[in-house]
Amino acid sequence: LDRLKYYDPPKELMKLLVVINASDPNAAYDMRRPNTSSSNRAPLMPGRDNNGSRRVNACGALKALSKNEKNRLRLGRTKGVVSSLCNALCDPSATVEERYRCTDTLKFLSVPKKNWEAIFHADENLIPTLTQVLQDEDIRVRYNACFCLFLLSKAEFNRYEIYSDSMLMNALVEVSD
């Protein structure tokens, strides 16, 4: 894999990214909407709308893909993956489970050393997103964000940008209290 080469998502991954971005009309990565005819819709979960249950499932599918070590390098360098995760994390209507699955996916994608720079530069809103996530009420979400920042800060270039962000440093201090 080239140093900072990003790949176009395959069709099936594109469908997941569209579902994750569904509640954000200004998604950073412009993607076509999937066919939403009634025969293609997922069944409704009790107490949730169709879009919400599909998004939880899409976040979970992306998390499952990122658990496989062979997929991590390619997923971390696929256009739209990191920005979709950031969009879902910043969405005020996102559930705790969606935020947990998204931060877990980011954590898994940040494990390979070759992904540190690529993930950091994949979306300009990554640091503000992680700063916001550090203030989440769920400890699992905060832990995943901290671990992701720890891994990404291992790269020299990333470290300077992470440590120079005063809002992020303040959020990290609050988490440690």
PDB file of C-alpha atoms in Angstrom:
ATOM      1  CA  LEU A   1       0.000   0.000   0.000  1.00  0.00           C
ATOM      2  CA  ASP A   2       1.258   3.457  -0.875  1.00  0.00           C
ATOM      3  CA  ARG A   3       1.971   5.886   1.942  1.00  0.00           C
ATOM      4  CA  LEU A   4      -1.186   8.004   1.687  1.00  0.00           C
ATOM      5  CA  LYS A   5      -3.096   6.406  -1.159  1.00  0.00           C
ATOM      6  CA  TYR A   6      -6.855   6.224  -0.648  1.00  0.00           C
ATOM      7  CA  TYR A   7      -9.101   3.709  -2.396  1.00  0.00           C
ATOM      8  CA  ASP A   8     -12.641   3.928  -3.730  1.00  0.00           C
ATOM      9  CA  PRO A   9     -15.067   1.810  -1.703  1.00  0.00           C
ATOM     10  CA  PRO A  10     -16.490  -1.376  -3.254  1.00  0.00           C
ATOM     11  CA  LYS A  11     -20.262  -1.431  -3.885  1.00  0.00           C
ATOM     12  CA  GLU A  12     -21.185  -3.326  -0.714  1.00  0.00           C
ATOM     13  CA  LEU A  13     -19.082  -1.053   1.491  1.00  0.00           C
ATOM     14  CA  MET A  14     -20.568   1.968  -0.273  1.00  0.00           C
ATOM     15  CA  LYS A  15     -24.039   0.786   0.803  1.00  0.00           C
ATOM     16  CA  LEU A  16     -22.909   0.652   4.453  1.00  0.00           C
ATOM     17  CA  LEU A  17     -21.401   4.138   4.250  1.00  0.00           C
ATOM     18  CA  VAL A  18     -24.598   5.538   2.734  1.00  0.00           C
ATOM     19  CA  VAL A  19     -26.658   4.081   5.589  1.00  0.00           C
ATOM     20  CA  ILE A  20     -24.242   5.465   8.197  1.00  0.00           C
ATOM     21  CA  ASN A  21     -24.422   8.908   6.565  1.00  0.00           C
ATOM     22  CA  ALA A  22     -28.211   8.742   6.093  1.00  0.00           C
ATOM     23  CA  SER A  23     -29.073  11.245   8.809  1.00  0.00           C
ATOM     24  CA  ASP A  24     -26.404  13.718   7.672  1.00  0.00           C
ATOM     25  CA  PRO A  25     -27.510  15.478   4.489  1.00  0.00           C
ATOM     26  CA  ASN A  26     -24.168  17.315   4.251  1.00  0.00           C
ATOM     27  CA  ALA A  27     -21.986  14.197   4.395  1.00  0.00           C
ATOM     28  CA  ALA A  28     -18.333  14.871   3.607  1.00  0.00           C
ATOM     29  CA  TYR A  29     -18.142  12.107   1.023  1.00  0.00           C
ATOM     30  CA  ASP A  30     -20.847  12.392  -1.620  1.00  0.00           C
ATOM     31  CA  MET A  31     -22.365   8.981  -2.355  1.00  0.00           C
ATOM     32  CA  ARG A  32     -25.397   7.799  -4.300  1.00  0.00           C
ATOM     33  CA  ARG A  33     -28.443   6.799  -2.294  1.00  0.00           C
ATOM     34  CA  PRO A  34     -29.270   3.078  -2.415  1.00  0.00           C
ATOM     35  CA  ASN A  35     -32.529   1.790  -3.832  1.00  0.00           C
ATOM     36  CA  THR A  36     -35.103   2.256  -1.063  1.00  0.00           C
ATOM     37  CA  SER A  37     -38.015   0.346  -2.531  1.00  0.00           C
ATOM     38  CA  SER A  38     -40.096  -1.459   0.075  1.00  0.00           C
ATOM     39  CA  SER A  39     -38.685  -4.874  -0.907  1.00  0.00           C
ATOM     40  CA  ASN A  40     -35.121  -3.759  -0.109  1.00  0.00           C
ATOM     41  CA  ARG A  41     -35.799  -2.212   3.284  1.00  0.00           C
ATOM     42  CA  ALA A  42     -34.646  -3.836   6.497  1.00  0.00           C
ATOM     43  CA  PRO A  43     -37.431  -4.835   8.902  1.00  0.00           C
ATOM     44  CA  LEU A  44     -38.260  -2.371  11.652  1.00  0.00           C
ATOM     45  CA  MET A  45     -36.890  -2.977  15.128  1.00  0.00           C
ATOM     46  CA  PRO A  46     -39.353  -2.333  17.963  1.00  0.00           C
ATOM     47  CA  GLY A  47     -39.095   1.236  19.248  1.00  0.00           C
ATOM     48  CA  ARG A  48     -36.779   2.454  16.479  1.00  0.00           C
ATOM     49  CA  ASP A  49     -37.392   3.846  13.047  1.00  0.00           C
ATOM     50  CA  ASN A  50     -36.123   1.970  10.013  1.00  0.00           C
ATOM     51  CA  ASN A  51     -33.237   4.362   9.386  1.00  0.00           C
ATOM     52  CA  GLY A  52     -32.038   4.120  13.012  1.00  0.00           C
ATOM     53  CA  SER A  53     -31.987   0.330  13.109  1.00  0.00           C
ATOM     54  CA  ARG A  54     -30.265   0.178   9.732  1.00  0.00           C
ATOM     55  CA  ARG A  55     -27.605   2.637  10.901  1.00  0.00           C
ATOM     56  CA  VAL A  56     -26.882   0.659  14.078  1.00  0.00           C
ATOM     57  CA  ASN A  57     -26.522  -2.461  11.944  1.00  0.00           C
ATOM     58  CA  ALA A  58     -24.304  -0.687   9.389  1.00  0.00           C
ATOM     59  CA  CYS A  59     -22.036   0.616  12.153  1.00  0.00           C
ATOM     60  CA  GLY A  60     -21.864  -2.908  13.554  1.00  0.00           C
ATOM     61  CA  ALA A  61     -21.036  -4.385  10.150  1.00  0.00           C
ATOM     62  CA  LEU A  62     -18.206  -1.887   9.701  1.00  0.00           C
ATOM     63  CA  LYS A  63     -16.964  -2.751  13.198  1.00  0.00           C
ATOM     64  CA  ALA A  64     -17.028  -6.463  12.347  1.00  0.00           C
ATOM     65  CA  LEU A  65     -15.077  -5.827   9.140  1.00  0.00           C
ATOM     66  CA  SER A  66     -12.480  -3.794  11.031  1.00  0.00           C
ATOM     67  CA  LYS A  67     -11.933  -6.567  13.595  1.00  0.00           C
ATOM     68  CA  ASN A  68     -10.304  -8.671  10.877  1.00  0.00           C
ATOM     69  CA  GLU A  69      -6.621  -7.690  10.726  1.00  0.00           C
ATOM     70  CA  LYS A  70      -6.484  -8.228   6.953  1.00  0.00           C
ATOM     71  CA  ASN A  71      -9.204  -5.626   6.401  1.00  0.00           C
ATOM     72  CA  ARG A  72      -7.772  -2.862   8.594  1.00  0.00           C
ATOM     73  CA  LEU A  73      -5.182  -1.431   6.209  1.00  0.00           C
ATOM     74  CA  ARG A  74      -7.553  -1.276   3.278  1.00  0.00           C
ATOM     75  CA  LEU A  75     -10.553   0.024   5.286  1.00  0.00           C
ATOM     76  CA  GLY A  76      -8.456   2.742   6.927  1.00  0.00           C
ATOM     77  CA  ARG A  77      -7.473   3.957   3.464  1.00  0.00           C
ATOM     78  CA  THR A  78     -10.885   3.695   1.822  1.00  0.00           C
ATOM     79  CA  LYS A  79     -12.499   6.986   0.882  1.00  0.00           C
ATOM     80  CA  GLY A  80     -15.484   7.812   3.029  1.00  0.00           C
ATOM     81  CA  VAL A  81     -14.913   5.353   5.885  1.00  0.00           C
ATOM     82  CA  VAL A  82     -13.328   7.708   8.423  1.00  0.00           C
ATOM     83  CA  SER A  83     -15.518  10.648   7.398  1.00  0.00           C
ATOM     84  CA  SER A  84     -18.662   8.493   7.732  1.00  0.00           C
ATOM     85  CA  LEU A  85     -17.602   7.449  11.219  1.00  0.00           C
ATOM     86  CA  CYS A  86     -16.933  11.092  12.140  1.00  0.00           C
ATOM     87  CA  ASN A  87     -20.327  12.144  10.756  1.00  0.00           C
ATOM     88  CA  ALA A  88     -22.113   9.481  12.800  1.00  0.00           C
ATOM     89  CA  LEU A  89     -20.201  10.447  15.951  1.00  0.00           C
ATOM     90  CA  CYS A  90     -21.088  14.144  15.548  1.00  0.00           C
ATOM     91  CA  ASP A  91     -24.750  13.464  14.815  1.00  0.00           C
ATOM     92  CA  PRO A  92     -26.795  14.532  17.857  1.00  0.00           C
ATOM     93  CA  SER A  93     -29.422  11.889  17.057  1.00  0.00           C
ATOM     94  CA  ALA A  94     -26.865   9.038  17.147  1.00  0.00           C
ATOM     95  CA  THR A  95     -27.541   6.436  19.803  1.00  0.00           C
ATOM     96  CA  VAL A  96     -24.967   5.311  22.361  1.00  0.00           C
ATOM     97  CA  GLU A  97     -24.666   1.994  20.529  1.00  0.00           C
ATOM     98  CA  GLU A  98     -23.926   3.771  17.217  1.00  0.00           C
ATOM     99  CA  ARG A  99     -21.291   5.950  18.884  1.00  0.00           C
ATOM    100  CA  TYR A 100     -19.745   2.928  20.582  1.00  0.00           C
ATOM    101  CA  ARG A 101     -19.570   0.929  17.367  1.00  0.00           C
ATOM    102  CA  CYS A 102     -18.088   3.879  15.459  1.00  0.00           C
ATOM    103  CA  THR A 103     -15.389   4.559  18.054  1.00  0.00           C
ATOM    104  CA  ASP A 104     -14.614   0.849  18.276  1.00  0.00           C
ATOM    105  CA  THR A 105     -14.189   0.778  14.494  1.00  0.00           C
ATOM    106  CA  LEU A 106     -11.877   3.811  14.616  1.00  0.00           C
ATOM    107  CA  LYS A 107      -9.879   2.109  17.352  1.00  0.00           C
ATOM    108  CA  PHE A 108      -9.450  -1.078  15.297  1.00  0.00           C
ATOM    109  CA  LEU A 109      -8.521   0.890  12.172  1.00  0.00           C
ATOM    110  CA  SER A 110      -5.890   2.824  14.167  1.00  0.00           C
ATOM    111  CA  VAL A 111      -4.021  -0.297  15.279  1.00  0.00           C
ATOM    112  CA  PRO A 112      -1.815  -0.864  12.190  1.00  0.00           C
ATOM    113  CA  LYS A 113       1.184   1.459  12.152  1.00  0.00           C
ATOM    114  CA  LYS A 114       0.740   1.989   8.408  1.00  0.00           C
ATOM    115  CA  ASN A 115      -2.714   3.505   9.027  1.00  0.00           C
ATOM    116  CA  TRP A 116      -1.730   6.184  11.553  1.00  0.00           C
ATOM    117  CA  GLU A 117      -1.033   8.929   9.050  1.00  0.00           C
ATOM    118  CA  ALA A 118      -3.714   7.848   6.565  1.00  0.00           C
ATOM    119  CA  ILE A 119      -6.518   7.876   9.152  1.00  0.00           C
ATOM    120  CA  PHE A 120      -5.338  11.148  10.641  1.00  0.00           C
ATOM    121  CA  HIS A 121      -5.487  12.847   7.233  1.00  0.00           C
ATOM    122  CA  ALA A 122      -8.615  11.075   5.938  1.00  0.00           C
ATOM    123  CA  ASP A 123     -10.978  13.628   7.496  1.00  0.00           C
ATOM    124  CA  GLU A 124     -10.203  17.138   8.669  1.00  0.00           C
ATOM    125  CA  ASN A 125     -12.861  16.816  11.392  1.00  0.00           C
ATOM    126  CA  LEU A 126     -11.260  13.808  13.101  1.00  0.00           C
ATOM    127  CA  ILE A 127      -9.684  15.781  15.973  1.00  0.00           C
ATOM    128  CA  PRO A 128     -12.760  17.952  16.662  1.00  0.00           C
ATOM    129  CA  THR A 129     -14.894  14.794  16.510  1.00  0.00           C
ATOM    130  CA  LEU A 130     -12.694  12.917  18.981  1.00  0.00           C
ATOM    131  CA  THR A 131     -12.652  16.008  21.212  1.00  0.00           C
ATOM    132  CA  GLN A 132     -16.460  15.977  21.257  1.00  0.00           C
ATOM    133  CA  VAL A 133     -16.564  12.219  21.845  1.00  0.00           C
ATOM    134  CA  LEU A 134     -14.292  12.556  24.881  1.00  0.00           C
ATOM    135  CA  GLN A 135     -17.220  14.327  26.564  1.00  0.00           C
ATOM    136  CA  ASP A 136     -19.662  11.469  25.875  1.00  0.00           C
ATOM    137  CA  GLU A 137     -21.635  10.023  28.788  1.00  0.00           C
ATOM    138  CA  ASP A 138     -20.690   6.415  27.916  1.00  0.00           C
ATOM    139  CA  ILE A 139     -17.328   5.357  29.317  1.00  0.00           C
ATOM    140  CA  ARG A 140     -16.798   2.796  26.512  1.00  0.00           C
ATOM    141  CA  VAL A 141     -17.061   5.547  23.899  1.00  0.00           C
ATOM    142  CA  ARG A 142     -14.617   7.761  25.812  1.00  0.00           C
ATOM    143  CA  TYR A 143     -12.183   4.862  26.273  1.00  0.00           C
ATOM    144  CA  ASN A 144     -12.195   4.044  22.552  1.00  0.00           C
ATOM    145  CA  ALA A 145     -11.593   7.709  21.672  1.00  0.00           C
ATOM    146  CA  CYS A 146      -8.665   7.899  24.105  1.00  0.00           C
ATOM    147  CA  PHE A 147      -7.169   4.673  22.772  1.00  0.00           C
ATOM    148  CA  CYS A 148      -7.574   5.873  19.189  1.00  0.00           C
ATOM    149  CA  LEU A 149      -5.799   9.148  20.052  1.00  0.00           C
ATOM    150  CA  PHE A 150      -3.040   7.205  21.796  1.00  0.00           C
ATOM    151  CA  LEU A 151      -2.431   5.073  18.713  1.00  0.00           C
ATOM    152  CA  LEU A 152      -2.598   7.985  16.281  1.00  0.00           C
ATOM    153  CA  SER A 153      -0.214  10.060  18.411  1.00  0.00           C
ATOM    154  CA  LYS A 154       2.505   7.446  17.918  1.00  0.00           C
ATOM    155  CA  ALA A 155       3.200   8.949  14.484  1.00  0.00           C
ATOM    156  CA  GLU A 156       5.566  11.925  14.771  1.00  0.00           C
ATOM    157  CA  PHE A 157       3.585  14.256  12.506  1.00  0.00           C
ATOM    158  CA  ASN A 158       0.249  13.391  14.136  1.00  0.00           C
ATOM    159  CA  ARG A 159       1.691  13.928  17.611  1.00  0.00           C
ATOM    160  CA  TYR A 160       2.479  17.585  16.954  1.00  0.00           C
ATOM    161  CA  GLU A 161      -1.013  18.333  15.674  1.00  0.00           C
ATOM    162  CA  ILE A 162      -2.715  16.397  18.477  1.00  0.00           C
ATOM    163  CA  TYR A 163      -0.714  18.042  21.262  1.00  0.00           C
ATOM    164  CA  SER A 164      -1.111  21.534  19.805  1.00  0.00           C
ATOM    165  CA  ASP A 165      -4.921  21.349  19.955  1.00  0.00           C
ATOM    166  CA  SER A 166      -5.806  23.031  23.258  1.00  0.00           C
ATOM    167  CA  MET A 167      -9.476  21.942  23.209  1.00  0.00           C
ATOM    168  CA  LEU A 168      -8.429  18.321  22.804  1.00  0.00           C
ATOM    169  CA  MET A 169      -5.885  18.602  25.617  1.00  0.00           C
ATOM    170  CA  ASN A 170      -8.533  20.122  27.908  1.00  0.00           C
ATOM    171  CA  ALA A 171     -10.942  17.292  27.055  1.00  0.00           C
ATOM    172  CA  LEU A 172      -8.246  14.702  27.810  1.00  0.00           C
ATOM    173  CA  VAL A 173      -7.550  16.339  31.184  1.00  0.00           C
ATOM    174  CA  GLU A 174     -11.271  16.245  32.012  1.00  0.00           C
ATOM    175  CA  VAL A 175     -11.456  12.549  31.088  1.00  0.00           C
ATOM    176  CA  SER A 176      -8.496  11.741  33.343  1.00  0.00           C
ATOM    177  CA  ASP A 177     -10.152  13.411  36.381  1.00  0.00           C
TER     178      ASP A 177
END
